[in-house]
Amino acid sequence: MFLVRLARNLIELGTSRVTFLIEWYWENENLYDPNQETLQALRGTNIELILGVPNGDLQSLATASTANDWVQNNIGAFSPAVEFRYIAVGNEIKPTDAATQYVLPAVNNIYNALVSAKLDGQIKDSTSADTTLLGNSYPPSAGSFSAKNAEGANMEIVVSETGWPSAGEAAATVDNASTYYRNLINYVNDGTPKKPGKPIETYLFTMFDENQKGPYETERHFGLFYPNKQLNYIDDTKNINIGFALFTTPGIVVQDGSSGCQNLFDATLDSFYFATEKVGLPIWRLLCQGLVGHQLVA
């Protein structure tokens, strides 16, 4: 089973670029905002979506009636012609952010709205967390972060963004980006040392270079394609062994008890697995974002 997908900020995608997705046989996408034009263009394409809830909407969605309206307007109005896979309620909200207090109520309200619409069996909701949420991740079995409730041991993790920049810093080159993506695609079906043999549902970030992103130059160069749709192909990595990040080390780099990690992708994911077992999360699935070298917390 091939589990690498394509993540892309599709806010201004429109019909022509949806056609472009179909021409390139993309089957799963990450849409960060319920843009109505894009959702209309995706009707009947069989492209499955992670649909994002913008952080600015979380406070209003902490009210049940607003969440019901959101689901009706952005999901119910397009389903089943548009195939929704997950709803990511908020993006990379940190414990110190003002919006943190609204994440769990919004997740619960969106879930209840899906139940009311009889869509909960086919669409799951969660929130997207980046790797800075980990208070510790070295070695992976020490992975921890602050959360409440239980049953984290059975949580499934989806990597909703991972990528490598092709320009902007010394290690950000087309060759390194190509190596990262090629090895990632060949690797994700094998699982991690903690969960061997369990395929990792993974989304590549991102479809196009985005010249208005920042503040770091590397943030503009994660695209598999240039904005003119020409194939590009494919952050601060100074504290990470480049082979460890690119899946090219020949042996174990991080020894962790009786097991060990040969690459950064494994080490980061297993840190999340261990952290969820220790404290659990009151959500069905965790959508991990930003699995690139500089975000490993050691």
Coordinates of C-alpha atoms in Angstrom, one line a residue:
M1 CA 0.0 0.0 0.0
F2 CA 1.5 3.3 -1.1
L3 CA 0.9 5.8 1.7
V4 CA 2.7 9.0 0.6
R5 CA 0.3 11.7 -0.3
L6 CA 0.7 15.4 -1.3
A7 CA 0.2 18.3 1.1
R8 CA -0.5 21.7 -0.5
N9 CA -1.9 25.0 0.5
L10 CA -4.8 24.9 -1.9
I11 CA -6.5 28.1 -0.8
E12 CA -6.2 29.6 -4.3
L13 CA -6.0 26.4 -6.3
G14 CA -9.0 26.8 -8.6
T15 CA -10.2 24.6 -11.4
S16 CA -7.1 24.7 -13.6
R17 CA -4.8 23.5 -10.8
V18 CA -7.3 20.8 -9.7
T19 CA -7.0 19.6 -13.3
F20 CA -3.3 19.7 -12.9
L21 CA -3.6 17.4 -9.8
I22 CA -5.7 14.9 -11.8
E23 CA -3.2 14.9 -14.7
W24 CA -0.4 14.0 -12.2
Y25 CA -2.6 11.3 -10.6
W26 CA -2.7 12.8 -7.1
E27 CA -5.2 10.9 -5.0
N28 CA -5.0 12.6 -1.6
E29 CA -4.5 16.3 -0.7
N30 CA -4.2 18.6 2.3
L31 CA -6.5 21.6 1.9
Y32 CA -5.7 24.1 4.7
D33 CA -8.9 26.3 4.3
P34 CA -12.4 25.4 3.1
N35 CA -12.2 27.6 0.0
Q36 CA -15.5 27.3 -1.8
E37 CA -14.1 27.6 -5.3
T38 CA -11.5 24.9 -4.7
L39 CA -14.1 22.6 -3.1
Q40 CA -16.4 23.1 -6.1
A41 CA -13.5 22.2 -8.5
L42 CA -12.8 19.0 -6.5
R43 CA -16.3 17.6 -7.0
G44 CA -16.2 14.2 -8.7
T45 CA -12.4 14.0 -8.8
N46 CA -12.0 11.1 -6.3
I47 CA -9.3 13.1 -4.6
E48 CA -9.5 12.5 -0.8
L49 CA -8.9 15.5 1.4
I50 CA -7.6 16.6 4.8
L51 CA -9.6 19.7 5.2
G52 CA -8.2 22.3 7.6
V53 CA -10.0 24.6 10.0
P54 CA -8.1 27.9 10.2
N55 CA -6.8 28.9 13.6
G56 CA -8.9 32.1 13.5
D57 CA -12.1 30.1 13.4
L58 CA -11.4 28.0 16.5
Q59 CA -13.0 30.4 19.0
S60 CA -16.3 30.5 17.1
L61 CA -16.3 26.7 16.6
A62 CA -16.2 26.3 20.4
T63 CA -19.9 27.1 20.1
A64 CA -21.8 24.0 19.0
S65 CA -24.3 25.8 16.7
T66 CA -21.4 27.4 14.8
A67 CA -19.7 24.1 14.4
N68 CA -22.9 22.6 13.0
D69 CA -23.1 25.4 10.5
W70 CA -19.4 24.9 9.5
V71 CA -19.9 21.2 8.9
Q72 CA -23.1 21.8 6.9
N73 CA -21.6 24.5 4.7
N74 CA -18.2 23.0 4.1
I75 CA -18.7 19.3 4.4
G76 CA -22.3 18.4 3.9
A77 CA -22.8 20.8 1.0
F78 CA -20.0 19.0 -1.0
S79 CA -20.1 15.4 0.3
P80 CA -20.1 12.8 -1.2
A81 CA -19.1 14.5 -4.5
V82 CA -16.0 15.7 -2.6
E83 CA -14.3 12.9 -0.6
F84 CA -13.2 14.1 2.9
R85 CA -10.8 11.9 4.8
Y86 CA -9.9 14.1 7.9
I87 CA -10.7 17.4 9.3
A88 CA -7.7 19.1 10.9
V89 CA -9.2 21.5 13.6
G90 CA -6.5 24.1 14.0
N91 CA -2.9 24.1 12.7
E92 CA 0.2 23.9 14.9
I93 CA -1.4 25.4 18.0
K94 CA 1.1 25.6 20.8
P95 CA 0.2 25.3 24.6
T96 CA 1.1 29.0 25.1
D97 CA -1.2 30.2 22.2
A98 CA -4.3 32.1 23.1
A99 CA -6.3 29.7 20.8
T100 CA -5.3 26.6 22.8
Q101 CA -8.4 26.8 25.1
Y102 CA -10.6 26.5 22.0
V103 CA -9.0 23.5 20.3
L104 CA -10.6 20.7 22.3
P105 CA -14.2 22.2 22.4
A106 CA -13.9 22.9 18.6
V107 CA -12.7 19.3 18.0
N108 CA -15.6 17.9 20.0
N109 CA -18.2 20.2 18.4
I110 CA -17.0 19.3 14.9
Y111 CA -17.2 15.6 15.8
N112 CA -20.7 16.0 17.2
A113 CA -21.7 17.8 14.0
L114 CA -20.3 15.0 11.9
V115 CA -22.3 12.5 14.0
S116 CA -25.5 14.6 13.5
A117 CA -24.8 14.6 9.7
K118 CA -24.1 10.8 9.8
L119 CA -20.6 11.4 8.5
D120 CA -18.6 10.3 11.5
G121 CA -18.1 6.9 10.1
Q122 CA -16.2 8.2 7.1
I123 CA -14.6 11.4 8.3
K124 CA -12.4 11.7 11.3
D125 CA -11.5 15.0 13.1
S126 CA -8.4 15.9 15.0
T127 CA -5.8 18.7 15.2
S128 CA -2.5 19.2 13.5
A129 CA 0.6 19.4 15.9
D130 CA 4.1 20.1 14.9
T131 CA 7.1 18.5 16.5
T132 CA 7.8 21.4 18.8
L133 CA 4.9 20.1 20.9
L134 CA 7.3 17.5 22.2
G135 CA 8.9 18.6 25.4
N136 CA 11.6 15.9 24.9
S137 CA 12.3 13.5 22.1
Y138 CA 15.7 12.1 22.7
P139 CA 15.9 9.1 22.9
P140 CA 12.5 8.4 21.4
S141 CA 11.3 6.4 24.4
A142 CA 11.7 9.6 26.4
G143 CA 9.2 11.4 24.2
S144 CA 6.8 13.5 26.2
F145 CA 4.5 16.5 26.1
S146 CA 1.6 18.0 28.2
A147 CA -1.8 16.7 27.6
K148 CA -4.7 15.1 29.5
N149 CA -6.9 12.0 29.4
A150 CA -5.9 8.5 28.3
E151 CA -5.9 5.8 25.7
G152 CA -3.0 7.3 23.8
A153 CA -1.5 3.8 23.3
N154 CA -4.0 3.1 20.5
M155 CA -3.7 6.4 18.8
E156 CA -3.0 6.4 15.1
I157 CA -0.6 9.1 13.8
V158 CA -0.8 10.6 10.4
V159 CA 2.2 12.7 9.1
S160 CA 0.3 15.5 7.4
E161 CA 3.4 17.4 6.4
T162 CA 7.0 16.4 5.7
G163 CA 9.4 17.8 3.2
W164 CA 12.8 19.2 2.5
P165 CA 13.6 22.6 1.0
S166 CA 15.5 22.8 -2.3
A167 CA 17.1 26.2 -1.7
G168 CA 17.7 28.8 1.0
E169 CA 20.5 27.2 3.1
A170 CA 23.6 25.1 2.6
A171 CA 21.8 21.8 3.2
A172 CA 18.7 23.0 1.3
T173 CA 19.6 21.7 -2.2
V174 CA 17.8 20.0 -5.0
D175 CA 19.9 16.9 -4.6
N176 CA 19.1 16.7 -0.8
A177 CA 15.4 17.3 -1.5
S178 CA 15.4 14.6 -4.1
T179 CA 17.2 12.2 -1.8
Y180 CA 14.8 12.9 1.1
Y181 CA 11.6 12.4 -1.0
R182 CA 12.9 9.3 -2.8
N183 CA 14.0 7.6 0.4
L184 CA 10.9 8.6 2.2
I185 CA 8.6 7.2 -0.5
N186 CA 10.5 3.9 -0.4
Y187 CA 10.5 3.8 3.4
V188 CA 7.0 4.6 4.8
N189 CA 5.5 1.2 4.4
D190 CA 8.0 -0.4 6.8
G191 CA 6.8 1.4 10.0
T192 CA 9.1 2.5 12.8
P193 CA 11.2 0.6 15.4
K194 CA 8.4 1.0 17.9
K195 CA 5.7 -0.1 15.4
P196 CA 7.5 -2.2 12.8
G197 CA 5.5 -3.2 9.7
K198 CA 2.8 -0.6 10.3
P199 CA 2.6 1.7 7.3
I200 CA 2.8 5.4 8.0
E201 CA 0.2 7.5 6.3
T202 CA 2.4 10.4 5.1
Y203 CA 1.7 13.6 3.1
L204 CA 4.5 15.4 1.2
F205 CA 4.8 19.1 1.7
T206 CA 4.3 20.8 -0.6
M207 CA 3.0 21.0 -4.2
F208 CA 4.4 24.4 -5.3
D209 CA 7.2 26.7 -4.2
E210 CA 5.5 29.7 -2.4
N211 CA 7.4 32.9 -2.9
Q212 CA 5.4 34.9 -0.3
K213 CA 6.1 32.6 2.6
G214 CA 8.6 33.3 5.3
P215 CA 10.3 34.6 7.4
Y216 CA 13.0 32.0 6.5
E217 CA 14.1 31.7 2.9
T218 CA 13.8 27.9 3.0
E219 CA 10.1 28.2 3.6
R220 CA 9.7 29.4 0.0
H221 CA 11.3 26.3 -1.5
F222 CA 9.5 23.2 -0.3
G223 CA 7.6 22.7 -3.6
L224 CA 7.8 19.7 -5.8
F225 CA 6.8 22.1 -8.6
Y226 CA 7.6 25.7 -9.4
P227 CA 4.5 28.0 -9.6
N228 CA 4.6 27.7 -13.4
K229 CA 4.0 23.9 -12.9
Q230 CA 7.5 22.9 -14.0
L231 CA 8.8 20.0 -11.9
N232 CA 11.2 21.3 -9.3
Y233 CA 11.7 18.0 -7.4
I234 CA 12.6 17.8 -5.4
D235 CA 15.8 24.2 7.5
D236 CA 18.2 24.7 9.6
T237 CA 19.9 21.4 9.9
K238 CA 23.2 22.4 11.4
N239 CA 22.6 20.3 14.5
I240 CA 21.4 17.2 12.7
N241 CA 23.5 14.6 11.0
I242 CA 22.5 15.1 7.3
G243 CA 22.6 11.3 6.6
F244 CA 20.3 10.7 9.6
A245 CA 17.8 13.2 8.2
L246 CA 18.1 11.9 4.6
F247 CA 17.7 8.1 5.4
T248 CA 21.2 7.4 4.2
T249 CA 23.1 6.4 7.3
P250 CA 24.1 2.7 7.1
G251 CA 23.4 1.8 10.7
I252 CA 21.8 2.8 14.0
V253 CA 22.3 6.4 15.0
V254 CA 20.1 6.7 18.0
Q255 CA 20.3 3.7 20.3
D256 CA 17.2 3.5 22.5
G257 CA 17.2 0.5 24.9
S258 CA 17.0 -2.7 22.9
S259 CA 16.0 -0.9 19.7
G260 CA 17.4 2.0 17.7
C261 CA 16.6 4.5 15.0
Q262 CA 18.5 4.8 11.7
N263 CA 16.8 8.0 10.6
L264 CA 15.2 11.2 11.9
F265 CA 11.8 10.3 10.6
D266 CA 11.6 7.2 12.8
A267 CA 13.0 8.9 15.8
T268 CA 10.5 11.8 15.7
L269 CA 7.5 9.5 15.1
D270 CA 8.4 7.2 17.9
S271 CA 8.8 10.1 20.2
F272 CA 5.2 11.0 19.5
Y273 CA 4.1 7.3 20.0
F274 CA 5.8 7.2 23.3
A275 CA 4.5 10.6 24.4
T276 CA 0.9 9.6 23.6
E277 CA 1.3 6.3 25.5
K278 CA 2.4 8.2 28.6
V279 CA -0.3 10.9 28.7
G280 CA -2.8 10.1 26.0
L281 CA -4.7 12.6 23.9
P282 CA -8.5 13.2 24.0
I283 CA -8.7 12.9 20.2
W284 CA -8.9 10.0 17.7
R285 CA -5.9 10.8 15.6
L286 CA -2.9 13.1 15.8
L287 CA -1.8 14.8 12.6
C288 CA 1.9 15.5 12.8
Q289 CA 3.3 18.4 10.8
G290 CA 6.7 19.7 10.0
L291 CA 8.8 16.5 10.2
V292 CA 12.0 18.1 9.0
G293 CA 15.4 18.0 10.7
H294 CA 15.5 21.3 12.6
Q295 CA 12.4 20.5 14.6
L296 CA 13.8 17.5 16.4
V297 CA 14.0 18.5 20.1
A298 CA 17.0 16.9 21.8

